[in-house]
Amino acid sequence: AAWEVQPDQPCQSMAMDPNDADHLLVNNASRRELYESTDGGRTFHPCLGYRGAVMVAIDRTGWYYVGSEAGIYRNAGGCRAGKWEPMFDRRIARRTGAVRDRVAHDFQAINIDFGGDPGGVAFGSDQGVFMKNVSDADMRTNLRLVSGNGDMSNNIIMHPSIAMGEEPHTRYLVTALWDWGPVASWDNGTHWPSWQTPDDGSALGFFGEGGGCFGVGRSVYSLCIHHHNVARSSRGGKNFSRFVVPNGASVGAPAFARRAGSRAEPSGLLYAPMTMEAPAWEVIVDTEVVCGAGE
């Protein structure tokens, strides 16, 4: 074979049409833009201006796919007249029946001819394995993926909080995760619905991946801490309030003082190590300041 170097087309990933060897999709590594060739790589044109792909694929039905940290996107109409649409995973809440569609992310691979079907495609990600629904005759408009994860989870628990629940013999559990954000259980870890109802309060959407959650001994208190974010709950993890530590601070794992004679009940004093840039206020040493009722 005679190889021709094309320095203006640095290739991060490439897909060849299984039905046409002259039809290529190339992800340009320098501009991170997707290009198409219909003449075996002699000429290229942009594919609807799509940017940010890491992997690309063409299945036997002629559909195009791109995958990256941002998700899986499908194009059923080509690079001239088609459009890129996100494929999604559907979650249905057990307690409320609420439906939430989300685009799974951090994809690692696209596999065509999956399951021996000409249109079969599987997508591997940090959130597990997802598959194109080849049994759906309306797949051109239905972009819902089939989840192959069952009850498996690849989440890594960072640090759990265990607090007294509001029901008899119940503990509330809240934990930070890697991947995604914190989750919560209100029935001793049997289910993990997190924050779904008004009584639960809002989810810790500001928290992100990482950090940790901490119980405060034998009490109803729960803390979740990640860098400058400190979330506090007096209901075991429900109805969190948020405190943002200023000046680029990063707060570490807390410790609490015990009541006299107890090894588990907190006294109310809580301590945590912290790093912070120079504060924008004057530090007053050895002085006690008391706020009045109207302050």
Short mmCIF file of C-alpha atoms in Angstrom, two decimals:
data_model
loop_
_atom_site.label_atom_id
_atom_site.label_comp_id
_atom_site.label_asym_id
_atom_site.label_seq_id
_atom_site.Cartn_x
_atom_site.Cartn_y
_atom_site.Cartn_z
CA ALA A 1 0.00 0.00 0.00
CA ALA A 2 1.11 3.56 -0.68
CA TRP A 3 0.66 5.80 2.33
CA GLU A 4 0.12 9.53 2.00
CA VAL A 5 0.78 11.79 4.99
CA GLN A 6 -1.81 14.55 5.47
CA PRO A 7 -0.30 16.94 8.04
CA ASP A 8 -3.39 19.17 7.99
CA GLN A 9 -5.56 16.27 9.19
CA PRO A 10 -4.03 14.99 12.46
CA CYS A 11 -6.27 12.07 13.37
CA GLN A 12 -7.37 11.34 16.93
CA SER A 13 -9.93 8.74 15.88
CA MET A 14 -11.42 7.48 12.63
CA ALA A 15 -14.42 5.42 11.55
CA MET A 16 -14.82 3.57 8.28
CA ASP A 17 -18.27 2.91 6.89
CA PRO A 18 -18.75 -0.90 6.98
CA ASN A 19 -20.73 -0.60 3.75
CA ASP A 20 -18.34 1.73 1.88
CA ALA A 21 -14.56 1.72 2.40
CA ASP A 22 -14.24 5.20 0.82
CA HIS A 23 -16.56 6.74 3.39
CA LEU A 24 -14.69 7.95 6.50
CA LEU A 25 -15.31 10.02 9.59
CA VAL A 26 -12.17 11.58 11.08
CA ASN A 27 -11.85 13.45 14.35
CA ASN A 28 -9.22 16.15 13.80
CA ALA A 29 -6.91 16.09 16.81
CA SER A 30 -5.65 19.67 16.50
CA ARG A 31 -8.98 21.44 16.00
CA ARG A 32 -11.11 18.74 17.69
CA GLU A 33 -13.54 19.04 14.79
CA LEU A 34 -15.23 16.19 12.96
CA TYR A 35 -14.69 15.77 9.20
CA GLU A 36 -16.13 13.45 6.58
CA SER A 37 -14.57 12.02 3.45
CA THR A 38 -16.43 10.19 0.68
CA ASP A 39 -13.40 9.56 -1.52
CA GLY A 40 -11.17 7.48 0.72
CA GLY A 41 -9.49 10.41 2.44
CA ARG A 42 -8.46 12.47 -0.57
CA THR A 43 -10.75 15.33 0.43
CA PHE A 44 -12.62 16.20 3.62
CA HIS A 45 -15.49 18.49 4.62
CA PRO A 46 -16.81 19.42 8.08
CA CYS A 47 -19.61 17.31 9.56
CA LEU A 48 -22.17 19.92 10.65
CA GLY A 49 -19.54 21.73 12.70
CA TYR A 50 -19.48 19.09 15.46
CA ARG A 51 -16.57 19.54 17.89
CA GLY A 52 -15.32 17.65 20.93
CA ALA A 53 -15.60 14.02 19.80
CA VAL A 54 -13.14 11.47 21.20
CA MET A 55 -14.40 8.37 19.37
CA VAL A 56 -16.47 8.01 16.20
CA ALA A 57 -18.38 5.18 14.53
CA ILE A 58 -20.66 4.36 11.58
CA ASP A 59 -23.04 1.41 11.87
CA ARG A 60 -24.41 -0.76 9.06
CA THR A 61 -27.63 1.25 8.87
CA GLY A 62 -25.60 4.35 7.97
CA TRP A 63 -26.00 6.15 11.28
CA TYR A 64 -23.07 8.12 12.70
CA TYR A 65 -22.07 8.21 16.38
CA VAL A 66 -19.65 10.30 18.41
CA GLY A 67 -18.73 9.69 22.03
CA SER A 68 -16.81 11.64 24.65
CA GLU A 69 -16.98 12.83 28.22
CA ALA A 70 -20.04 14.87 27.16
CA GLY A 71 -22.08 11.82 26.10
CA ILE A 72 -23.14 9.82 23.03
CA TYR A 73 -24.60 11.70 20.07
CA ARG A 74 -26.22 10.16 17.01
CA ASN A 75 -26.67 11.49 13.49
CA ALA A 76 -29.19 9.61 11.32
CA GLY A 77 -29.10 12.01 8.34
CA GLY A 78 -25.45 12.42 7.39
CA CYS A 79 -23.01 15.33 7.42
CA ARG A 80 -24.94 17.41 4.90
CA ALA A 81 -28.57 17.32 6.05
CA GLY A 82 -28.53 15.45 9.38
CA LYS A 83 -28.24 16.66 12.95
CA TRP A 84 -26.46 15.50 16.09
CA GLU A 85 -28.83 14.38 18.84
CA PRO A 86 -27.97 13.18 22.37
CA MET A 87 -28.87 9.62 23.35
CA PHE A 88 -30.13 9.32 26.91
CA ASP A 89 -30.76 6.98 29.82
CA ARG A 90 -34.13 7.14 31.62
CA ARG A 91 -34.49 6.91 35.39
CA ILE A 92 -37.89 6.48 37.11
CA ALA A 93 -38.09 7.37 40.80
CA ARG A 94 -39.46 4.55 42.97
CA ARG A 95 -41.28 6.77 45.49
CA THR A 96 -42.70 9.49 43.25
CA GLY A 97 -42.75 7.94 39.78
CA ALA A 98 -40.93 11.01 38.48
CA VAL A 99 -39.15 10.46 35.17
CA ARG A 100 -35.68 11.90 34.63
CA ASP A 101 -33.80 11.62 31.35
CA ARG A 102 -30.06 12.14 31.50
CA VAL A 103 -27.19 11.88 29.06
CA ALA A 104 -24.66 9.45 30.50
CA HIS A 105 -21.10 10.65 30.12
CA ASP A 106 -17.41 9.63 30.16
CA PHE A 107 -17.75 7.19 27.26
CA GLN A 108 -14.81 4.94 26.43
CA ALA A 109 -15.84 2.84 23.42
CA ILE A 110 -18.42 2.38 20.64
CA ASN A 111 -18.98 -1.16 19.34
CA ILE A 112 -20.98 -1.75 16.15
CA ASP A 113 -22.61 -5.07 15.13
CA PHE A 114 -23.36 -5.61 18.80
CA GLY A 115 -25.31 -8.78 19.50
CA GLY A 116 -25.01 -9.90 15.89
CA ASP A 117 -27.57 -7.32 14.73
CA PRO A 118 -26.58 -5.18 11.71
CA GLY A 119 -27.85 -2.10 13.52
CA GLY A 120 -26.71 -3.16 16.98
CA VAL A 121 -24.46 -0.71 18.81
CA ALA A 122 -23.12 -0.80 22.37
CA PHE A 123 -21.53 2.07 24.25
CA GLY A 124 -19.18 1.62 27.21
CA SER A 125 -18.83 4.42 29.73
CA ASP A 126 -17.84 5.12 33.31
CA GLN A 127 -21.56 4.75 34.09
CA GLY A 128 -21.67 1.22 32.63
CA VAL A 129 -22.81 -0.35 29.35
CA PHE A 130 -25.63 1.14 27.27
CA MET A 131 -27.11 -0.21 24.04
CA LYS A 132 -29.08 1.07 21.09
CA ASN A 133 -32.66 -0.24 21.20
CA VAL A 134 -32.77 -2.15 17.90
CA SER A 135 -36.25 -3.53 18.64
CA ASP A 136 -37.80 -0.06 18.57
CA ALA A 137 -39.26 0.63 15.11
CA ASP A 138 -39.38 4.35 15.96
CA MET A 139 -35.67 4.59 16.74
CA ARG A 140 -35.27 7.60 14.46
CA THR A 141 -37.13 9.70 17.01
CA ASN A 142 -36.64 7.62 20.17
CA LEU A 143 -33.09 8.16 21.39
CA ARG A 144 -33.51 6.34 24.70
CA LEU A 145 -30.71 3.87 25.41
CA VAL A 146 -31.13 0.43 26.91
CA SER A 147 -29.15 0.15 30.15
CA GLY A 148 -27.20 -3.07 30.59
CA ASN A 149 -26.20 -2.31 34.16
CA GLY A 150 -28.99 -3.99 36.13
CA ASP A 151 -28.39 -3.40 39.84
CA MET A 152 -24.64 -3.01 39.40
CA SER A 153 -22.89 0.22 40.27
CA ASN A 154 -19.38 1.45 39.62
CA ASN A 155 -19.66 4.34 42.06
CA ILE A 156 -16.96 4.75 44.67
CA ILE A 157 -18.21 5.82 48.09
CA MET A 158 -15.99 8.65 49.30
CA HIS A 159 -17.17 8.95 52.90
CA PRO A 160 -20.63 8.18 54.36
CA SER A 161 -22.61 10.04 57.00
CA ILE A 162 -24.79 7.96 59.33
CA ALA A 163 -27.34 9.85 61.42
CA MET A 164 -30.40 9.11 63.52
CA GLY A 165 -33.51 8.87 61.33
CA GLU A 166 -36.91 10.35 62.05
CA GLU A 167 -38.63 6.96 62.02
CA PRO A 168 -38.11 4.34 64.78
CA HIS A 169 -35.04 2.14 64.39
CA THR A 170 -33.98 4.03 61.25
CA ARG A 171 -30.67 5.50 60.19
CA TYR A 172 -30.27 8.02 57.39
CA LEU A 173 -27.22 7.57 55.18
CA VAL A 174 -25.68 10.22 52.95
CA THR A 175 -22.45 9.73 51.03
CA ALA A 176 -20.33 11.61 48.55
CA LEU A 177 -19.51 9.63 45.42
CA TRP A 178 -17.10 9.34 42.60
CA ASP A 179 -18.83 9.26 39.98
CA TRP A 180 -21.63 11.85 40.06
CA GLY A 181 -22.69 13.66 43.24
CA PRO A 182 -23.91 12.71 46.73
CA VAL A 183 -26.75 10.20 47.26
CA ALA A 184 -28.95 9.45 50.26
CA SER A 185 -30.94 6.59 51.80
CA TRP A 186 -33.80 7.08 54.25
CA ASP A 187 -34.31 3.38 55.10
CA ASN A 188 -31.00 2.06 56.47
CA GLY A 189 -29.42 1.72 53.01
CA THR A 190 -32.14 -0.49 51.48
CA HIS A 191 -32.99 2.09 48.81
CA TRP A 192 -31.14 5.19 47.63
CA PRO A 193 -33.77 7.63 46.34
CA SER A 194 -31.79 10.69 47.48
CA TRP A 195 -33.72 13.99 47.35
CA GLN A 196 -37.01 13.51 45.49
CA THR A 197 -39.79 15.09 47.53
CA PRO A 198 -40.26 18.58 49.01
CA ASP A 199 -39.74 17.10 52.46
CA ASP A 200 -36.36 15.72 51.39
CA GLY A 201 -35.18 19.18 50.41
CA SER A 202 -33.04 19.97 47.40
CA ALA A 203 -30.20 17.77 46.17
CA LEU A 204 -26.59 18.78 46.67
CA GLY A 205 -26.24 19.85 43.05
CA PHE A 206 -23.49 22.31 43.97
CA PHE A 207 -21.33 19.56 45.48
CA GLY A 208 -19.90 17.71 42.47
CA GLU A 209 -17.74 14.59 42.50
CA GLY A 210 -15.55 13.89 45.50
CA GLY A 211 -15.54 15.35 48.98
CA GLY A 212 -17.08 13.47 51.88
CA CYS A 213 -20.08 13.32 54.22
CA PHE A 214 -19.76 13.02 57.98
CA GLY A 215 -22.05 12.05 60.81
CA VAL A 216 -21.79 13.87 64.13
CA GLY A 217 -21.82 11.00 66.58
CA ARG A 218 -25.14 9.80 67.92
CA SER A 219 -27.26 12.66 66.60
CA VAL A 220 -29.55 13.84 63.82
CA TYR A 221 -26.81 15.97 62.25
CA SER A 222 -25.09 15.37 58.93
CA LEU A 223 -22.32 17.30 57.20
CA CYS A 224 -21.10 17.09 53.60
CA ILE A 225 -17.88 18.92 52.76
CA HIS A 226 -16.11 19.45 49.45
CA HIS A 227 -13.46 22.18 49.16
CA HIS A 228 -15.24 25.47 50.05
CA ASN A 229 -18.73 23.94 50.22
CA VAL A 230 -20.06 22.94 53.65
CA ALA A 231 -23.57 21.47 53.71
CA ARG A 232 -25.33 20.97 57.06
CA SER A 233 -28.51 19.09 57.92
CA SER A 234 -30.27 18.83 61.28
CA ARG A 235 -32.52 16.07 59.89
CA GLY A 236 -29.96 13.39 59.13
CA GLY A 237 -29.41 14.53 55.54
CA LYS A 238 -32.75 16.06 54.63
CA ASN A 239 -33.15 19.78 53.98
CA PHE A 240 -29.45 20.64 53.75
CA SER A 241 -28.32 24.25 54.09
CA ARG A 242 -25.15 25.49 52.39
CA PHE A 243 -22.26 27.55 53.67
CA VAL A 244 -19.58 28.72 51.23
CA VAL A 245 -16.25 29.41 52.92
CA PRO A 246 -14.69 32.45 51.20
CA ASN A 247 -11.21 33.28 49.96
CA GLY A 248 -10.47 30.07 48.05
CA ALA A 249 -10.78 27.94 51.16
CA SER A 250 -10.67 24.15 51.25
CA VAL A 251 -12.15 22.46 54.34
CA GLY A 252 -10.99 19.07 55.59
CA ALA A 253 -12.67 16.28 57.54
CA PRO A 254 -14.32 17.52 60.77
CA ALA A 255 -14.12 16.26 64.34
CA PHE A 256 -16.63 16.88 67.13
CA ALA A 257 -16.33 17.25 70.89
CA ARG A 258 -18.25 14.77 73.05
CA ARG A 259 -20.47 15.47 75.99
CA ALA A 260 -18.89 14.75 79.32
CA GLY A 261 -19.12 11.05 80.09
CA SER A 262 -20.22 10.08 76.55
CA ARG A 263 -18.27 8.57 73.70
CA ALA A 264 -20.91 9.21 71.05
CA GLU A 265 -23.12 12.20 71.89
CA PRO A 266 -21.82 15.53 70.55
CA SER A 267 -21.45 18.56 72.78
CA GLY A 268 -22.10 21.03 69.97
CA LEU A 269 -18.49 21.99 69.29
CA LEU A 270 -17.17 21.06 65.85
CA TYR A 271 -13.69 21.50 64.41
CA ALA A 272 -12.22 21.13 60.93
CA PRO A 273 -8.83 21.89 59.37
CA MET A 274 -8.89 24.42 56.57
CA THR A 275 -6.62 26.20 54.13
CA MET A 276 -7.49 29.72 52.99
CA GLU A 277 -5.94 32.64 51.20
CA ALA A 278 -5.32 35.80 53.23
CA PRO A 279 -8.77 36.95 54.42
CA ALA A 280 -10.14 40.29 53.30
CA TRP A 281 -10.88 41.31 56.89
CA GLU A 282 -8.83 42.23 59.92
CA VAL A 283 -8.01 39.36 62.29
CA ILE A 284 -8.64 40.32 65.92
CA VAL A 285 -6.78 38.12 68.37
CA ASP A 286 -7.96 37.28 71.91
CA THR A 287 -11.18 39.24 71.60
CA GLU A 288 -14.71 37.95 72.00
CA VAL A 289 -17.42 39.52 69.84
CA VAL A 290 -21.08 38.92 70.73
CA CYS A 291 -23.92 39.79 68.33
CA GLY A 292 -27.05 41.34 69.76
CA ALA A 293 -30.57 40.05 69.12
CA GLY A 294 -31.10 42.49 66.26
CA GLU A 295 -27.84 41.72 64.47
#
